[in-house]
XYZ file of N, CA and C in Angstrom:
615
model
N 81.032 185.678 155.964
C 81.433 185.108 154.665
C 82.493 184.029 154.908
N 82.323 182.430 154.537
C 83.140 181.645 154.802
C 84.485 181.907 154.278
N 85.587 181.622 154.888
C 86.936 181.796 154.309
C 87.088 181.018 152.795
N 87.548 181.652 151.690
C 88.080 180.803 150.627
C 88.838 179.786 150.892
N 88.369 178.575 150.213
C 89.937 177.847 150.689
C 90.441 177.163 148.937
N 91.330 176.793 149.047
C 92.258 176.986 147.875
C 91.613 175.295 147.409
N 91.777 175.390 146.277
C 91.432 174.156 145.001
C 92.447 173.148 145.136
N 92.404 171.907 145.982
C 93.649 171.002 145.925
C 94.194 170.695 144.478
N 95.438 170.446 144.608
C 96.017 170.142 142.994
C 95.496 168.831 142.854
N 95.370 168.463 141.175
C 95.198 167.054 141.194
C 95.941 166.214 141.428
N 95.711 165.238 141.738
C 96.932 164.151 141.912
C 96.897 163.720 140.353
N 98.698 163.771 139.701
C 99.146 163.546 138.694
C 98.543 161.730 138.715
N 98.297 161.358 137.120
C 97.808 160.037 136.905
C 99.115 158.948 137.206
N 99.092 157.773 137.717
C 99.584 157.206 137.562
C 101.028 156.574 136.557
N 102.354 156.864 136.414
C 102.882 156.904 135.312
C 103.210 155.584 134.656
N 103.127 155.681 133.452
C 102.455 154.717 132.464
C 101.220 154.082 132.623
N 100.404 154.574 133.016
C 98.751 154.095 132.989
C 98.570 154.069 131.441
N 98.765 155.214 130.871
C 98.465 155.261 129.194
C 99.175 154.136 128.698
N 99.879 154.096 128.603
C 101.261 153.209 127.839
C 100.739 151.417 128.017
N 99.953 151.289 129.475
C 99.656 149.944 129.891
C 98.584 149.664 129.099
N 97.641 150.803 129.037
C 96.507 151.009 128.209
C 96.546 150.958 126.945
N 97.277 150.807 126.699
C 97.825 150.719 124.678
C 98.594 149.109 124.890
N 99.207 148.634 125.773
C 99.833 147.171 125.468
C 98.495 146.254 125.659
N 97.726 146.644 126.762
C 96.129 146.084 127.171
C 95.034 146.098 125.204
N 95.671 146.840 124.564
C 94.762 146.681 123.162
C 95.518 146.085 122.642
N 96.820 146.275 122.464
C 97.470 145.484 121.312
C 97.262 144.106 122.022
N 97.347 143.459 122.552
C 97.138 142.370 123.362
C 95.781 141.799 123.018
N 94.705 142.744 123.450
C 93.535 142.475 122.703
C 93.541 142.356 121.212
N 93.865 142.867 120.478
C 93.838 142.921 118.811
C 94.682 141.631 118.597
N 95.839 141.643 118.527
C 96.601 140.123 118.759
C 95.675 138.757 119.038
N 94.921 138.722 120.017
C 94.202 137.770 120.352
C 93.104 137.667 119.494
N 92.571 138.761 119.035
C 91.422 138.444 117.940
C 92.108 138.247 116.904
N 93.126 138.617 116.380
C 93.696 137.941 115.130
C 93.941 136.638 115.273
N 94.509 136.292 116.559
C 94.911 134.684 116.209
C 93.589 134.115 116.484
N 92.555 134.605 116.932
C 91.224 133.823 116.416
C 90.731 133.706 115.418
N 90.999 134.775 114.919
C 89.943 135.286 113.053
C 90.754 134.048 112.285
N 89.795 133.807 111.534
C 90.058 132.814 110.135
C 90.345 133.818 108.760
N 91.073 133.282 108.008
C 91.369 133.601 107.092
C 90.169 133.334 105.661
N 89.557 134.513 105.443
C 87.709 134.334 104.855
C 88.235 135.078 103.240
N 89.346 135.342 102.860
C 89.725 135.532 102.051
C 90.010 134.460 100.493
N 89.782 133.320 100.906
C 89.780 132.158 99.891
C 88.946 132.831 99.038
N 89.288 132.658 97.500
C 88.350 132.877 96.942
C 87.695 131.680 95.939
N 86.535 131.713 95.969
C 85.857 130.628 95.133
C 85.827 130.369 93.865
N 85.486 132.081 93.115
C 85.590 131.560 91.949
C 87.160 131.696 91.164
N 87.649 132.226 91.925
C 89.299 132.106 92.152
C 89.815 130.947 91.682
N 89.120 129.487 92.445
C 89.647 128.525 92.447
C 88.919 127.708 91.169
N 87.962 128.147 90.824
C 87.249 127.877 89.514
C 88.052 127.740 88.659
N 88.753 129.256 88.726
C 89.131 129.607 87.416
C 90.771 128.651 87.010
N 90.916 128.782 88.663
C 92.316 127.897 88.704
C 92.176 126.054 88.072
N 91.055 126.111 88.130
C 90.581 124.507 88.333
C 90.754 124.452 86.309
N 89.770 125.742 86.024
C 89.805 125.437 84.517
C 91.193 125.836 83.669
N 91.799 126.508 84.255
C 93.112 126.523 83.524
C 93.975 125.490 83.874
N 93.442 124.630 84.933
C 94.505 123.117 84.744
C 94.176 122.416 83.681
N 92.686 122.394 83.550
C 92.178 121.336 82.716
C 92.648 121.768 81.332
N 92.954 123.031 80.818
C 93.615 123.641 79.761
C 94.898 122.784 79.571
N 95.378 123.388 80.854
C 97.469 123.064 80.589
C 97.355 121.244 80.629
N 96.490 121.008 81.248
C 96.266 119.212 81.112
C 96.103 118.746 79.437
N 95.404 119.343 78.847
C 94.880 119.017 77.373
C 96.323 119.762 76.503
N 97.041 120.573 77.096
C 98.224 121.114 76.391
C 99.020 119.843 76.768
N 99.506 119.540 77.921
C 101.112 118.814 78.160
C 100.252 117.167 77.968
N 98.977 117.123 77.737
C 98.934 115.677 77.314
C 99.366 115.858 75.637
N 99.585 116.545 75.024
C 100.471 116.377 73.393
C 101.787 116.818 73.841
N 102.518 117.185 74.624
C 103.566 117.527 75.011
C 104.655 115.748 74.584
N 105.635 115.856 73.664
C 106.606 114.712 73.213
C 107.370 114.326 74.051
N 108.043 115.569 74.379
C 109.188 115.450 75.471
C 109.152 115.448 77.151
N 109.889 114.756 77.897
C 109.690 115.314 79.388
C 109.513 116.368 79.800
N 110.484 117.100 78.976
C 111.229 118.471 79.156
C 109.857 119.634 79.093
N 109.309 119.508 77.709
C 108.279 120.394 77.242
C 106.988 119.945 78.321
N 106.734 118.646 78.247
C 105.569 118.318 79.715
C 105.674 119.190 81.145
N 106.599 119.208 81.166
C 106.705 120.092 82.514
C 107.090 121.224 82.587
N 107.536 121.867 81.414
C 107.249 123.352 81.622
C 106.122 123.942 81.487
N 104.767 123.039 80.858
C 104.112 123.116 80.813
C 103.052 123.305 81.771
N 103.238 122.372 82.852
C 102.890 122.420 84.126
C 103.437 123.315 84.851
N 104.667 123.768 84.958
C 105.557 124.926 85.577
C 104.586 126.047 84.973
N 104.210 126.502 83.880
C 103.499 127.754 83.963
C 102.593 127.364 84.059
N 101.695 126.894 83.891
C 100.232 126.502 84.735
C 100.435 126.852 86.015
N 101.093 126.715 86.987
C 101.603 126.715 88.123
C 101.951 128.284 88.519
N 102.494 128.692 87.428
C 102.618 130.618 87.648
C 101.101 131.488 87.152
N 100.234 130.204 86.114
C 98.893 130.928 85.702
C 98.214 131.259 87.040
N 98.553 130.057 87.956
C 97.714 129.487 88.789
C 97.646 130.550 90.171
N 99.238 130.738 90.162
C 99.579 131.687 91.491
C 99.102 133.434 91.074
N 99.068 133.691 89.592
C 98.933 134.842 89.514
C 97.450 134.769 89.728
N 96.263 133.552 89.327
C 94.870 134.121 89.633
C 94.787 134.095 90.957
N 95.265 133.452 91.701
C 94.845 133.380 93.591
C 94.768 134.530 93.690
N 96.457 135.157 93.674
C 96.438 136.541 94.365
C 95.495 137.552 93.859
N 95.448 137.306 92.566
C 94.388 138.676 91.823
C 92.719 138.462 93.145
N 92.487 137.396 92.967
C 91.077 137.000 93.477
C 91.153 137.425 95.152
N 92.004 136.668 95.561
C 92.194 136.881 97.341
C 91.828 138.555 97.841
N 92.822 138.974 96.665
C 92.607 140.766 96.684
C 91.423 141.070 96.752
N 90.762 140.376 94.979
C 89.921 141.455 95.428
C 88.523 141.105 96.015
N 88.638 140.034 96.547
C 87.774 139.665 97.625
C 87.984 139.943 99.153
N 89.202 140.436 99.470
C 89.218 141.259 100.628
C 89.191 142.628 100.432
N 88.991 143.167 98.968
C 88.745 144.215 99.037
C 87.564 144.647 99.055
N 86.634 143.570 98.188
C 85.048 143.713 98.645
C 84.524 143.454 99.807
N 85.095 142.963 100.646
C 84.440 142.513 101.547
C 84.910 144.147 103.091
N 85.781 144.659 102.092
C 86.206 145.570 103.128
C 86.796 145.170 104.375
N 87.872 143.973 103.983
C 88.585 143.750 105.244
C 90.255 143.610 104.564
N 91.439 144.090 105.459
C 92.708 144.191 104.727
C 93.260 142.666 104.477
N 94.259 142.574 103.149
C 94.261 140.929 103.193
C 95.572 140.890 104.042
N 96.361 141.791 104.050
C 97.700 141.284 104.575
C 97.669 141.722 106.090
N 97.345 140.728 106.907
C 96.830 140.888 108.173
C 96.938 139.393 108.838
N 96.976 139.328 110.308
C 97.355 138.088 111.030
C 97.066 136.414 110.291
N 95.598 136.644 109.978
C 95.278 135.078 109.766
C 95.692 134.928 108.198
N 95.996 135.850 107.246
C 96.652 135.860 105.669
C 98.041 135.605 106.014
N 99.024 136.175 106.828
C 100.256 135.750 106.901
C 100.369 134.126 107.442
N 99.906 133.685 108.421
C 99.649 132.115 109.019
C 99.679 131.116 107.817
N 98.113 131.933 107.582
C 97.742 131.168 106.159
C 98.700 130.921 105.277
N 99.729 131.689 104.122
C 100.378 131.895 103.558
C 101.570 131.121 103.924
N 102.326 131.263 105.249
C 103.464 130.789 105.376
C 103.137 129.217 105.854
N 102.124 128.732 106.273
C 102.156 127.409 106.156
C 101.568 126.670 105.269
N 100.551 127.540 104.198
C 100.489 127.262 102.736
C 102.230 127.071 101.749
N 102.906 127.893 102.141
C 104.053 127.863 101.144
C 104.584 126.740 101.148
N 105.267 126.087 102.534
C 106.107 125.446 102.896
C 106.229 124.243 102.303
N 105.016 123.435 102.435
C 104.642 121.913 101.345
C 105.479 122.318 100.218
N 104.531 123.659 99.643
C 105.148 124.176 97.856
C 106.609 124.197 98.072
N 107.092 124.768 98.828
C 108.596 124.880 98.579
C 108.725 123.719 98.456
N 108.982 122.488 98.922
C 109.211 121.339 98.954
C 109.274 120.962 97.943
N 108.112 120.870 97.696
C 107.174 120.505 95.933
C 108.444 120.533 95.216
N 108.904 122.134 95.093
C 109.347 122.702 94.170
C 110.839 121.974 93.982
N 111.625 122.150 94.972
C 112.483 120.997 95.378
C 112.629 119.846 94.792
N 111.802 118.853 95.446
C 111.411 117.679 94.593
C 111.581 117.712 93.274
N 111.077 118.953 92.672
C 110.284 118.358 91.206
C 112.210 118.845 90.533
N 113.116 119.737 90.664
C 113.884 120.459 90.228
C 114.892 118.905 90.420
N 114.955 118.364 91.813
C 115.547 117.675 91.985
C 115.325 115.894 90.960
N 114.311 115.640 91.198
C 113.829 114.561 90.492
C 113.858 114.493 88.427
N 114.078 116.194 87.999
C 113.613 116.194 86.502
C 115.536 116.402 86.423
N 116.307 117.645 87.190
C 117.336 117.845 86.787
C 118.231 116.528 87.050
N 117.990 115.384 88.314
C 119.509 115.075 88.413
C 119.269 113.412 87.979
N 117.578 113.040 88.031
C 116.983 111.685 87.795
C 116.955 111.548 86.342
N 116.251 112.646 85.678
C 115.636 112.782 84.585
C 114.656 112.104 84.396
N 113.848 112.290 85.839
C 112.287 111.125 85.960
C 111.184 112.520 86.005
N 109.999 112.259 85.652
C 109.162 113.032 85.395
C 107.697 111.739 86.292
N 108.124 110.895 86.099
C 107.209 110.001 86.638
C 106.391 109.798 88.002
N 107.554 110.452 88.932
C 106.462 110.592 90.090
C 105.932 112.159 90.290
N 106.180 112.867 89.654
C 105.713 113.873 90.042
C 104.567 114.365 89.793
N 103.584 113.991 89.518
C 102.172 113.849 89.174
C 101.394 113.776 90.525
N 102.222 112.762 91.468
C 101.493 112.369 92.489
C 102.307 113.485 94.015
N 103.532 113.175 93.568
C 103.974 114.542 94.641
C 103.305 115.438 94.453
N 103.483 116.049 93.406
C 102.209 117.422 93.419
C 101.135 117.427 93.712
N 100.811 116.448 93.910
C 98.928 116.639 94.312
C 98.772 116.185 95.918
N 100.107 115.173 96.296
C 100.137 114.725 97.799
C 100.779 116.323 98.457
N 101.961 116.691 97.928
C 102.263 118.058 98.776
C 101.636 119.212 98.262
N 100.699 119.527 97.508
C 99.687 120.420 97.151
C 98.787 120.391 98.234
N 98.205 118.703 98.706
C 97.048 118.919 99.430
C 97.991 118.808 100.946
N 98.869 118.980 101.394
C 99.281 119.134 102.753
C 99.816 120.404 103.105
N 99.675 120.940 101.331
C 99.944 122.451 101.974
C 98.171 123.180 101.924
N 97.898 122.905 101.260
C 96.123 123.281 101.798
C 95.494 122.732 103.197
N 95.714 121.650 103.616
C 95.700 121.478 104.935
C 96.326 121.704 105.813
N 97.417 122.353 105.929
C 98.287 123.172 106.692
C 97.411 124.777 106.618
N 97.648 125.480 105.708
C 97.047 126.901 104.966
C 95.555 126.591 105.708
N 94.821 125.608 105.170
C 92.971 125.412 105.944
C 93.186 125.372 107.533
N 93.946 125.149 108.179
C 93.491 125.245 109.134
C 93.159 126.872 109.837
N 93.909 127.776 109.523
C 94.054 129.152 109.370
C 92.239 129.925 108.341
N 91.935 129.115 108.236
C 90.489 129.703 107.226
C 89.039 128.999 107.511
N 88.571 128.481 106.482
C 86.932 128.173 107.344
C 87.407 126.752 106.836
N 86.060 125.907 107.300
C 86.302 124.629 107.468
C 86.792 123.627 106.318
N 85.782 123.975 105.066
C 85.773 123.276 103.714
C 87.232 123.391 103.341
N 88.560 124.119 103.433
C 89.623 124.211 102.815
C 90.272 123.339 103.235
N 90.399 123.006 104.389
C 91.241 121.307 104.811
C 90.386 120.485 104.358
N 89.509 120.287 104.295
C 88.407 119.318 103.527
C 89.167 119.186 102.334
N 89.188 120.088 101.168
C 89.741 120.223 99.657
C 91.410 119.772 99.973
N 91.964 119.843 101.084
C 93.290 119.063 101.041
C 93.650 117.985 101.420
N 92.306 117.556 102.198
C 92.388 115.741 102.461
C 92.061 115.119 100.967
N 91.126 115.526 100.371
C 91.018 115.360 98.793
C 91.765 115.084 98.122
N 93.080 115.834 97.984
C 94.580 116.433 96.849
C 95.394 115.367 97.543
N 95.473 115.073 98.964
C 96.345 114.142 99.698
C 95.976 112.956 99.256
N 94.255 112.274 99.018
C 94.228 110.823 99.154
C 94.475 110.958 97.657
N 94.122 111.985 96.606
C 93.744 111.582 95.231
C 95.737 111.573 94.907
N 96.331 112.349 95.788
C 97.974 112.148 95.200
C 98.544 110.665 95.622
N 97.993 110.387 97.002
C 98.441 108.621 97.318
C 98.800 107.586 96.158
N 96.757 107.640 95.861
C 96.690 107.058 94.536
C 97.396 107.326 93.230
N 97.566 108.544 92.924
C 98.468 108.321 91.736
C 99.830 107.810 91.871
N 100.141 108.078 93.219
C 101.980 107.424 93.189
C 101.663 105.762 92.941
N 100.367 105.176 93.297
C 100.475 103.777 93.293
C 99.744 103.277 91.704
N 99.163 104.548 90.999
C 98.386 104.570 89.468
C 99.536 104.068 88.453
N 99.129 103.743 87.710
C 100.490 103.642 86.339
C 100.836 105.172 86.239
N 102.146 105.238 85.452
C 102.363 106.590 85.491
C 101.787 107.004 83.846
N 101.307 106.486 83.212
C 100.476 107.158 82.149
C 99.297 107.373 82.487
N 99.044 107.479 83.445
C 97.873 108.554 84.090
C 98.092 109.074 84.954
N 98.991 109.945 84.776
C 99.428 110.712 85.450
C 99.230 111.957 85.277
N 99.265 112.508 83.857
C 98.398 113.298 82.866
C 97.480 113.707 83.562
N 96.439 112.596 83.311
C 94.930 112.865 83.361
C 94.425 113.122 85.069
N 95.361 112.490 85.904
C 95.244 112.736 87.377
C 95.224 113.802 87.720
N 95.996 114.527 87.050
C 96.655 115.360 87.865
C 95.479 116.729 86.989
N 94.833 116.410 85.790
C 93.150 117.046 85.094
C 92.507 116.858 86.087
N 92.193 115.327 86.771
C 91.083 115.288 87.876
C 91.256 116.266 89.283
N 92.406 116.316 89.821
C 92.696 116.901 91.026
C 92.768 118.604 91.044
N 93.808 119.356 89.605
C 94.271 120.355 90.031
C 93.197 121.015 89.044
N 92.078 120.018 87.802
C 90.955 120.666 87.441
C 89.934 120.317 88.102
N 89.450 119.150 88.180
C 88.232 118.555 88.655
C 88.054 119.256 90.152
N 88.769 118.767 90.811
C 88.439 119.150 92.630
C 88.477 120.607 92.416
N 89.766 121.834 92.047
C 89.616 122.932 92.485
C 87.918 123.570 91.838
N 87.861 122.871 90.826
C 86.227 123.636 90.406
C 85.362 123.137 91.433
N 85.404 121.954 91.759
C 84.364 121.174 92.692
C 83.926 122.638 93.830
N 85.255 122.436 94.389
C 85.482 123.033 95.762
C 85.150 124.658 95.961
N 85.743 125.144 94.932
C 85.905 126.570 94.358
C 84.332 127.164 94.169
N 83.447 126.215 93.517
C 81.693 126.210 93.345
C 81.507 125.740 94.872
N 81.594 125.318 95.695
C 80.971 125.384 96.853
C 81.736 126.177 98.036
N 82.826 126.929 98.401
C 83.365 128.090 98.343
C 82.993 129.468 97.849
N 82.360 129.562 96.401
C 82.021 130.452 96.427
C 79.963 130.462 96.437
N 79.546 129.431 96.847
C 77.705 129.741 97.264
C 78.249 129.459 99.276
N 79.011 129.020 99.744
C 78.786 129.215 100.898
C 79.318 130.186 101.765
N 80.414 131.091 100.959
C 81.505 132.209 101.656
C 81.300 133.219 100.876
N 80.962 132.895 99.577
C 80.878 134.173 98.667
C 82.036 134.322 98.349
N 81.663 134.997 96.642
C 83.066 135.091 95.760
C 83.841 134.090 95.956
């Protein structure tokens, strides 16, 4: 009968093999986020945004005062931010992917930045100028450089829709400023429906 011989111990694993193995995914996941596009735009989102300009456009064109013209536009501007987010939601919620995730933060913080500006400008130019006159065309020139900042982070057509807002704001700074009104109907109604209808047949929603 051969002699028993005893079961060598295992050799213990390597220490931090696991630990390398978890920085080796996050590393991976990281890298697919900064690839993924941001597919969360929503189309008819921007529809809807497009037709409530053309609203607040037909409101602040009877607007008397500077004052009342642009608060007018100021909540258009909060109509505007409350439909994105409603839509963005719940189009990443249909689609079953989370919105607040790598390529939504990118998106977002170099979407804001133009706006902050914007916002700047316009506080600065109405409170200390008491001009209302160029801001028709700032808004639509730093509107569309913050969509082309924000598009590059998403699919192709969204920097497309901000070379749009950029050339159509050029022109109004060089337009008379009594169409400034109606410019700013063509750009923040006309284009977002344009865009928003072909956004939502080529990405859905």
């Amino acid at each position: 009968m051969p002699a028993l011989r005893p079961i060598p111990p295992r050799a213990p694993e390597p220490a931090g093999l696991e630990a390398r193995a978890f920085d080796h995914l996050r590393y991976i996941r990281a890298t697919m986020e900064r690839a993924a596009a941001f597919t969360a735009v929503p189309g008819w989102g921007t529809v809807g945004i497009g037709a409530s300009a053309l609203a607040a456009a037909a409101v602040a064109a009877r607007r008397r005062s500077p004052a009342a013209w642009l608060a007018t536009w100021l909540i258009e501007a909060a109509i505007a931010i409350a439909i994105a987010g409603f839509t963005m939601w719940a189009k990443a919620r249909a689609s079953g992917v989370p919105l607040v995730s790598g390529p939504f933060r990118r998106f977002a913080f170099s979407f804001s930045m133009p706006l902050l500006a914007g916002a700047i400008l316009t506080f600065g130019a109405f409170f200390r100028f008491a001009a209302v006159g160029p801001l028709p065309g700032l808004w639509l020139l730093l509107y569309g450089v913050a969509v082309v900042c924000g598009g590059v982070f998403s699919v192709r057509i969204v920097p497309v829709m901000g070379l749009c807002f950029m050339a159509l704001g050029a022109a109004t700074l060089l337009a008379p400023a009594a169409w400034g009104n109606a410019l700013l109907a063509l750009g923040f109604g006309g284009l977002h429906i344009a865009f928003g209808l072909l956004i939502a047949r080529r990405y859905g929603g």
